[in-house]
Amino acid sequence: MLHNIAILTGGGDAPGLNAVIRAAVKTAKVQYGAHILGIPDGYDGLVNGSDPWELDLPEVAGLLYRGGTILGTSNRGDPFNYPVEQPDGTVIKEDKSEILIERLKELRVDALIVIGGDGSLTIANELFKRGTNVIGVPKTIDNDLSATEVTFGFDTAITTATEALDKLHTTAESHHRAMVLELMGRDAGWIALESGIAGGADVILIPEIPFKWSSVMKRIDDRRKKGRKFSIIVVAEGAFPEGGGQVVQQTADETHGLARFGGIGHAVGLEIAKQLKMETRVTVLGHIQRGGKPSTFDRLLATRLGVEAVNMVVRGEFGHMVALRGGKVIPVPLEEAVGNQKLVDPNGQMVMVAESIGISVGR
Ligand code: F6P
């Protein structure tokens, strides 16, 4: 009998995190009478010895539609490579995993549920190898985890991005402008591709297909020649031109974690204005994509994953992650799930759909 389950959220927030927490707490309490401890601020909370708190039914009431995570999260601070600032301002990485494991013992945690993306689940897998009873729950708005068909947060993000495109259309049409929308996704173009199709974009640029400037310009110019004086260009933050590189605000060395993307939208906007002498405006949707209440789809998926994560704890299926496959929620080994990015296939069906209806992907 497991008495103490701890739960943490790691990496960037995503709509649906609270819905997973709610479902896990309800299942643990109502079905199994177990205790659930909420760990604050992801793995950081364990390394720093922050006080967890017990999650009971009142704590999760009203959580279903709340964005973010009531537990707090962090996408810095890998416990195996923990950045520690030195007196001279330099940062060195230290292995703090033992502190974390000791803390779990101190808290008498029988099992740890980690809700996170690839980075947090990789750490979860390492902790499992060192003897921690871990269950993973995949999340990311980027939808770039190959072990699961879709991650919660993605549907909400593309819905938000599609609504933004609907709104940009009005100004584009009224002012005969090129409107560029830069979207998130890191190295994966899912958000840009799917919301671009749904939002009626004319050009969609994704990291999986390095683009030709000439193809981008041709598509916009062809439209102009046909009397369509405006164009909508969706640019994934990780997109880059052939022979060029990705645009980042901060490198991985500077963040002590992952590089921070941003800027390709403005580069594309400037080039369109210069080459086509066209009024161009750029919008960077940014964290709006991660915020707000989860869509119905994400609430359902998050709830299914939260319930099954607790069932897996009870069945002792540690070292596994809940995944959606063939419409069913099933356990898959973390080892198989991590480090296996799901990127857009440049010759896959979704890109073909885009090209079939005249969208340029810049090739
Ligand atoms: O992985 C989710 C994500 O939103 C990416 O799409 C984006 O590049 C990144 O996180 C932004 O991270 P931060 O919140 O640290 O700026």
Coordinates of C-alpha atoms and ligand atoms in Angstrom, one line a residue:
M1 CA 0.0 0.0 0.0
L2 CA 1.4 3.4 -1.0
H3 CA 0.7 6.1 1.4
N4 CA 2.6 9.1 0.1
I5 CA 2.7 10.2 -3.5
A6 CA 4.5 13.4 -4.3
I7 CA 3.7 15.4 -7.5
L8 CA 5.7 18.1 -9.2
T9 CA 5.5 20.1 -12.4
G10 CA 8.7 20.8 -14.3
G11 CA 9.7 22.9 -17.4
G12 CA 7.6 25.6 -19.0
D13 CA 3.9 25.8 -17.8
A14 CA 1.2 24.5 -20.2
P15 CA -2.6 24.8 -20.1
G16 CA -3.8 21.6 -18.4
L17 CA -1.2 21.2 -15.7
N18 CA -3.7 22.0 -13.0
A19 CA -6.2 19.6 -14.5
V20 CA -3.7 16.8 -14.2
I21 CA -3.0 17.7 -10.6
R22 CA -6.7 17.8 -9.8
A23 CA -7.3 14.4 -11.4
A24 CA -4.4 12.8 -9.7
V25 CA -5.4 14.2 -6.3
K26 CA -9.0 13.1 -6.7
T27 CA -8.0 9.6 -7.8
A28 CA -5.4 9.2 -5.1
K29 CA -7.8 10.4 -2.4
V30 CA -11.2 9.0 -3.5
Q31 CA -10.0 5.7 -5.0
Y32 CA -7.0 4.8 -2.8
G33 CA -7.1 7.0 0.3
A34 CA -3.5 8.0 -0.4
H35 CA -1.8 11.2 0.5
I36 CA -0.5 13.6 -2.2
L37 CA 2.2 16.0 -1.5
G38 CA 2.6 19.0 -3.8
I39 CA 6.3 19.9 -4.4
P40 CA 6.8 23.6 -5.1
D41 CA 8.7 24.8 -8.2
G42 CA 9.7 21.5 -9.8
Y43 CA 12.9 19.8 -9.0
D44 CA 14.2 23.1 -7.6
G45 CA 11.8 22.7 -4.7
L46 CA 13.4 19.3 -3.7
V47 CA 17.0 20.5 -4.2
N48 CA 16.4 23.7 -2.2
G49 CA 14.4 21.9 0.6
S50 CA 11.3 24.0 0.0
D51 CA 8.3 22.9 2.1
P52 CA 5.8 20.8 0.2
W53 CA 2.1 20.9 1.1
E54 CA -0.5 18.2 1.3
L55 CA -3.0 18.4 -1.5
D56 CA -6.5 17.4 -0.5
L57 CA -9.9 17.8 -2.3
P58 CA -10.4 21.5 -1.3
E59 CA -7.0 22.4 -2.7
V60 CA -7.9 21.2 -6.1
A61 CA -11.5 22.5 -6.3
G62 CA -11.9 24.9 -9.2
L63 CA -8.6 23.9 -10.8
L64 CA -9.9 22.3 -14.0
Y65 CA -10.0 25.5 -16.0
R66 CA -7.1 27.4 -14.4
G67 CA -4.0 27.8 -16.6
G68 CA -0.4 27.5 -15.2
T69 CA 0.4 25.3 -12.3
I70 CA -0.6 25.9 -8.6
L71 CA 2.7 24.1 -7.7
G72 CA 5.0 26.5 -9.5
T73 CA 7.6 25.3 -12.0
S74 CA 11.1 25.9 -13.2
N75 CA 12.8 25.2 -16.5
R76 CA 16.2 25.8 -15.2
G77 CA 18.1 23.8 -12.6
D78 CA 18.6 20.2 -13.7
P79 CA 19.6 18.5 -10.4
F80 CA 22.3 16.5 -12.2
N81 CA 23.8 19.7 -13.7
Y82 CA 22.7 22.3 -11.2
P83 CA 23.9 25.8 -11.9
V84 CA 25.7 27.3 -8.9
E85 CA 26.8 30.9 -9.0
Q86 CA 30.3 31.5 -7.8
P87 CA 31.5 34.6 -5.8
D88 CA 33.2 35.9 -9.0
G89 CA 29.9 35.7 -10.9
T90 CA 30.8 32.6 -13.0
V91 CA 28.5 29.6 -12.9
I92 CA 29.5 26.0 -12.4
K93 CA 27.3 23.0 -12.7
E94 CA 27.1 20.6 -9.7
D95 CA 25.4 17.2 -9.3
K96 CA 22.7 17.8 -6.7
S97 CA 20.7 14.6 -7.3
E98 CA 21.7 13.0 -4.0
I99 CA 20.3 16.0 -2.1
L100 CA 17.0 15.5 -4.0
I101 CA 16.9 11.8 -3.4
E102 CA 17.6 12.3 0.3
R103 CA 14.8 14.9 0.5
L104 CA 12.3 12.5 -1.0
K105 CA 13.3 10.0 1.7
E106 CA 13.0 12.6 4.4
L107 CA 9.5 13.4 3.2
R108 CA 8.7 9.6 3.2
V109 CA 7.7 9.7 -0.4
D110 CA 6.8 6.3 -1.9
A111 CA 6.3 7.5 -5.4
L112 CA 6.9 10.7 -7.4
I113 CA 4.8 11.8 -10.3
V114 CA 6.6 14.2 -12.6
I115 CA 4.6 16.2 -15.1
G116 CA 7.0 17.7 -17.6
G117 CA 8.5 17.8 -21.1
D118 CA 11.5 16.1 -22.5
G119 CA 13.9 17.7 -20.0
S120 CA 12.0 17.0 -16.9
L121 CA 11.2 13.4 -18.0
T122 CA 14.9 12.7 -18.8
I123 CA 15.7 13.8 -15.2
A124 CA 12.8 11.5 -14.0
N125 CA 14.3 8.6 -15.9
E126 CA 17.7 9.2 -14.3
L127 CA 16.1 9.3 -10.9
F128 CA 14.3 6.1 -11.6
K129 CA 17.7 4.5 -12.5
R130 CA 18.9 5.6 -9.1
G131 CA 16.0 3.9 -7.4
T132 CA 13.3 6.5 -7.1
N133 CA 9.8 5.3 -7.9
V134 CA 8.9 7.7 -10.7
I135 CA 5.9 8.0 -13.0
G136 CA 6.0 10.5 -15.9
V137 CA 3.2 12.6 -17.4
P138 CA 4.1 14.3 -20.7
K139 CA 3.3 18.0 -21.2
T140 CA 4.4 20.6 -23.6
I141 CA 2.7 23.1 -25.9
D142 CA 5.4 22.2 -28.5
N143 CA 3.9 18.7 -29.0
D144 CA 7.4 17.3 -29.7
L145 CA 7.4 14.1 -27.7
S146 CA 7.4 11.1 -29.9
A147 CA 6.1 8.5 -27.4
T148 CA 2.7 10.1 -27.2
E149 CA 0.4 11.1 -30.0
V150 CA -0.3 14.5 -28.6
T151 CA 0.7 16.4 -25.4
F152 CA -1.8 18.4 -23.4
G153 CA -1.3 22.2 -23.9
F154 CA -0.8 21.9 -27.6
D155 CA -4.5 22.1 -28.5
T156 CA -4.9 25.2 -26.4
A157 CA -1.8 26.8 -27.9
I158 CA -2.9 26.2 -31.5
T159 CA -6.4 27.5 -30.7
T160 CA -4.9 30.7 -29.3
A161 CA -2.5 31.0 -32.3
T162 CA -5.4 30.4 -34.7
E163 CA -7.5 33.1 -33.0
A164 CA -4.5 35.5 -33.3
L165 CA -4.3 34.8 -37.0
D166 CA -8.1 35.5 -37.4
K167 CA -7.5 38.9 -35.8
L168 CA -4.4 39.7 -37.9
H169 CA -6.4 39.0 -41.0
T170 CA -8.5 42.1 -40.4
T171 CA -5.6 44.5 -40.4
A172 CA -3.8 42.7 -43.2
E173 CA -6.8 43.0 -45.5
S174 CA -7.8 46.5 -44.5
H175 CA -4.2 48.0 -44.8
H176 CA -3.0 45.7 -47.6
R177 CA -0.1 44.6 -45.5
A178 CA 2.1 41.6 -44.9
M179 CA 1.5 40.5 -41.4
V180 CA 4.0 38.2 -39.8
L181 CA 3.2 36.1 -36.7
E182 CA 6.1 34.4 -34.8
L183 CA 5.0 31.4 -32.8
M184 CA 6.7 29.1 -30.3
G185 CA 7.7 25.5 -30.6
R186 CA 11.5 25.4 -30.2
D187 CA 12.9 23.0 -32.9
A188 CA 9.4 21.7 -33.8
G189 CA 7.1 23.4 -36.2
W190 CA 3.8 21.8 -35.0
I191 CA 2.3 25.0 -33.5
A192 CA 3.2 27.1 -36.6
L193 CA 2.1 24.4 -39.1
E194 CA -1.2 23.4 -37.6
S195 CA -2.4 26.9 -36.5
G196 CA -1.1 28.3 -39.8
I197 CA -3.3 25.9 -41.8
A198 CA -6.3 26.5 -39.4
G199 CA -5.8 30.3 -39.5
G200 CA -5.5 30.6 -43.3
A201 CA -1.8 31.6 -43.6
D202 CA -0.2 32.1 -47.0
V203 CA 3.3 31.2 -45.9
I204 CA 4.3 28.9 -43.0
L205 CA 8.0 28.6 -42.1
I206 CA 9.1 25.8 -39.8
P207 CA 12.5 24.6 -38.5
E208 CA 12.1 21.2 -40.3
I209 CA 12.2 22.9 -43.7
P210 CA 14.9 25.5 -44.0
F211 CA 13.3 28.2 -46.2
K212 CA 14.4 29.9 -49.4
W213 CA 13.9 33.7 -49.3
S214 CA 13.0 33.6 -53.0
S215 CA 10.1 31.2 -52.4
V216 CA 8.7 33.3 -49.6
M217 CA 8.8 36.5 -51.7
K218 CA 7.4 34.7 -54.7
R219 CA 4.3 33.5 -52.9
I220 CA 3.6 37.0 -51.5
D221 CA 4.3 38.7 -54.8
D222 CA 2.1 36.2 -56.8
R223 CA -0.8 37.0 -54.5
R224 CA -0.3 40.7 -55.0
K225 CA -0.3 40.2 -58.8
K226 CA -3.6 38.4 -58.5
G227 CA -5.0 41.3 -56.6
R228 CA -4.6 39.8 -53.1
K229 CA -2.8 42.7 -51.7
F230 CA -2.2 41.3 -48.2
S231 CA -0.4 38.1 -46.9
I232 CA -0.2 36.3 -43.7
I233 CA 3.1 34.7 -42.8
V234 CA 3.5 32.3 -39.9
V235 CA 7.0 31.8 -38.7
A236 CA 8.0 29.2 -36.1
E237 CA 10.5 30.7 -33.6
G238 CA 13.0 27.9 -34.7
A239 CA 12.7 28.5 -38.4
F240 CA 15.7 29.6 -40.4
P241 CA 16.7 30.3 -44.0
E242 CA 18.8 27.9 -46.1
G243 CA 22.4 28.5 -45.3
G244 CA 21.5 30.5 -42.2
G245 CA 21.0 29.7 -38.6
Q246 CA 18.3 29.9 -35.9
V247 CA 17.8 33.2 -34.2
V248 CA 18.2 33.2 -30.4
Q249 CA 17.9 35.8 -27.7
Q250 CA 20.2 33.9 -25.4
T251 CA 22.4 30.9 -26.1
A252 CA 22.3 27.7 -23.9
D253 CA 25.5 28.9 -22.3
E254 CA 23.9 32.1 -21.3
T255 CA 20.7 30.6 -19.9
H256 CA 22.6 27.6 -18.3
G257 CA 19.8 25.5 -19.8
L258 CA 18.1 25.7 -23.2
A259 CA 18.7 28.5 -25.7
R260 CA 16.0 31.1 -25.7
F261 CA 14.5 31.6 -29.2
G262 CA 13.2 34.8 -30.7
G263 CA 13.8 37.2 -33.5
I264 CA 13.2 35.3 -36.8
G265 CA 9.8 36.9 -37.2
H266 CA 11.3 40.4 -37.3
A267 CA 14.1 39.2 -39.7
V268 CA 11.4 37.8 -42.0
G269 CA 9.3 41.0 -41.7
L270 CA 12.3 43.3 -42.5
E271 CA 13.2 41.2 -45.5
I272 CA 9.7 41.3 -46.9
A273 CA 9.5 45.0 -46.5
K274 CA 12.9 45.5 -48.1
Q275 CA 12.5 43.1 -51.1
L276 CA 8.8 43.7 -51.9
K277 CA 8.5 47.3 -50.8
M278 CA 5.4 46.2 -48.8
E279 CA 4.1 47.6 -45.5
T280 CA 4.9 44.8 -43.1
R281 CA 4.1 44.3 -39.4
V282 CA 5.4 41.7 -37.0
T283 CA 3.6 40.1 -34.0
V284 CA 5.4 37.8 -31.6
L285 CA 2.7 35.9 -29.8
G286 CA 5.0 34.6 -27.1
H287 CA 3.7 33.3 -23.8
I288 CA 0.1 34.1 -24.7
Q289 CA 0.3 30.7 -26.3
R290 CA 1.0 29.0 -22.9
G291 CA -1.5 31.0 -20.9
G292 CA -5.2 30.9 -20.1
K293 CA -7.7 28.2 -19.6
P294 CA -7.1 24.8 -21.2
S295 CA -9.3 23.8 -24.2
T296 CA -11.9 21.0 -23.7
F297 CA -9.6 18.6 -25.5
D298 CA -6.7 19.5 -23.2
R299 CA -8.9 19.2 -20.0
L300 CA -10.0 15.8 -21.1
L301 CA -6.5 14.6 -22.0
A302 CA -5.0 16.0 -18.8
T303 CA -7.7 14.4 -16.7
R304 CA -7.2 11.0 -18.3
L305 CA -3.4 11.3 -17.8
G306 CA -3.7 12.3 -14.2
V307 CA -6.1 9.4 -13.3
E308 CA -3.9 6.9 -15.1
A309 CA -0.7 8.2 -13.5
V310 CA -2.1 7.4 -10.1
N311 CA -3.3 4.0 -11.2
M312 CA 0.2 3.3 -12.5
V313 CA 1.7 4.2 -9.1
V314 CA -0.7 1.8 -7.5
R315 CA 0.2 -0.9 -10.0
G316 CA 3.9 -0.2 -9.4
E317 CA 4.6 0.6 -13.0
F318 CA 7.6 2.8 -12.2
G319 CA 10.0 4.2 -14.8
H320 CA 7.0 4.6 -17.1
M321 CA 5.2 7.5 -18.6
V322 CA 1.5 7.8 -19.4
A323 CA 1.0 8.2 -23.1
L324 CA -1.8 8.5 -25.6
R325 CA -1.6 5.9 -28.3
G326 CA -4.4 4.9 -30.6
G327 CA -6.7 7.0 -28.5
K328 CA -5.9 4.9 -25.4
V329 CA -3.9 6.0 -22.4
I330 CA -1.1 3.4 -21.8
P331 CA 2.2 3.2 -19.9
V332 CA 5.4 3.5 -22.0
P333 CA 8.9 3.1 -20.6
L334 CA 10.5 6.5 -19.8
E335 CA 13.7 5.2 -21.5
E336 CA 11.8 4.9 -24.8
A337 CA 9.9 8.2 -24.3
V338 CA 12.8 10.6 -23.6
G339 CA 15.3 12.1 -26.1
N340 CA 13.1 11.0 -28.9
Q341 CA 11.8 14.2 -30.5
K342 CA 8.8 14.2 -32.7
L343 CA 9.4 16.7 -35.5
V344 CA 7.3 17.6 -38.5
D345 CA 8.0 15.3 -41.4
P346 CA 8.8 17.7 -44.4
N347 CA 7.1 15.1 -46.7
G348 CA 4.4 14.1 -44.2
Q349 CA 0.7 14.5 -44.6
M350 CA 0.3 17.8 -42.8
V351 CA 2.9 19.6 -44.9
M352 CA 1.3 18.1 -48.0
V353 CA -2.1 19.4 -46.9
A354 CA -0.6 22.9 -46.5
E355 CA 1.0 22.8 -50.0
S356 CA -2.1 21.3 -51.6
I357 CA -4.1 24.4 -50.7
G358 CA -1.5 26.8 -51.9
I359 CA 0.4 27.6 -48.7
S360 CA 4.1 28.1 -49.3
V361 CA 6.4 26.4 -46.7
G362 CA 9.3 28.3 -48.3
R363 CA 10.8 25.5 -50.4
Ligands
F6P1 O1 8.8 24.5 -24.5 C1 7.8 25.4 -24.4 C2 8.2 26.7 -24.8 O2 7.1 27.6 -24.7 C3 8.8 26.9 -26.2 O3 7.9 26.8 -27.2 C4 9.6 28.2 -26.0 O4 10.7 28.2 -26.9 C5 10.0 28.1 -24.6 O5 9.2 27.2 -23.9 C6 10.1 29.4 -23.9 O6 10.6 29.3 -22.6 P1 10.6 30.4 -21.5 O7 9.3 30.4 -20.8 O8 11.8 30.0 -20.6 O9 10.9 31.7 -22.2

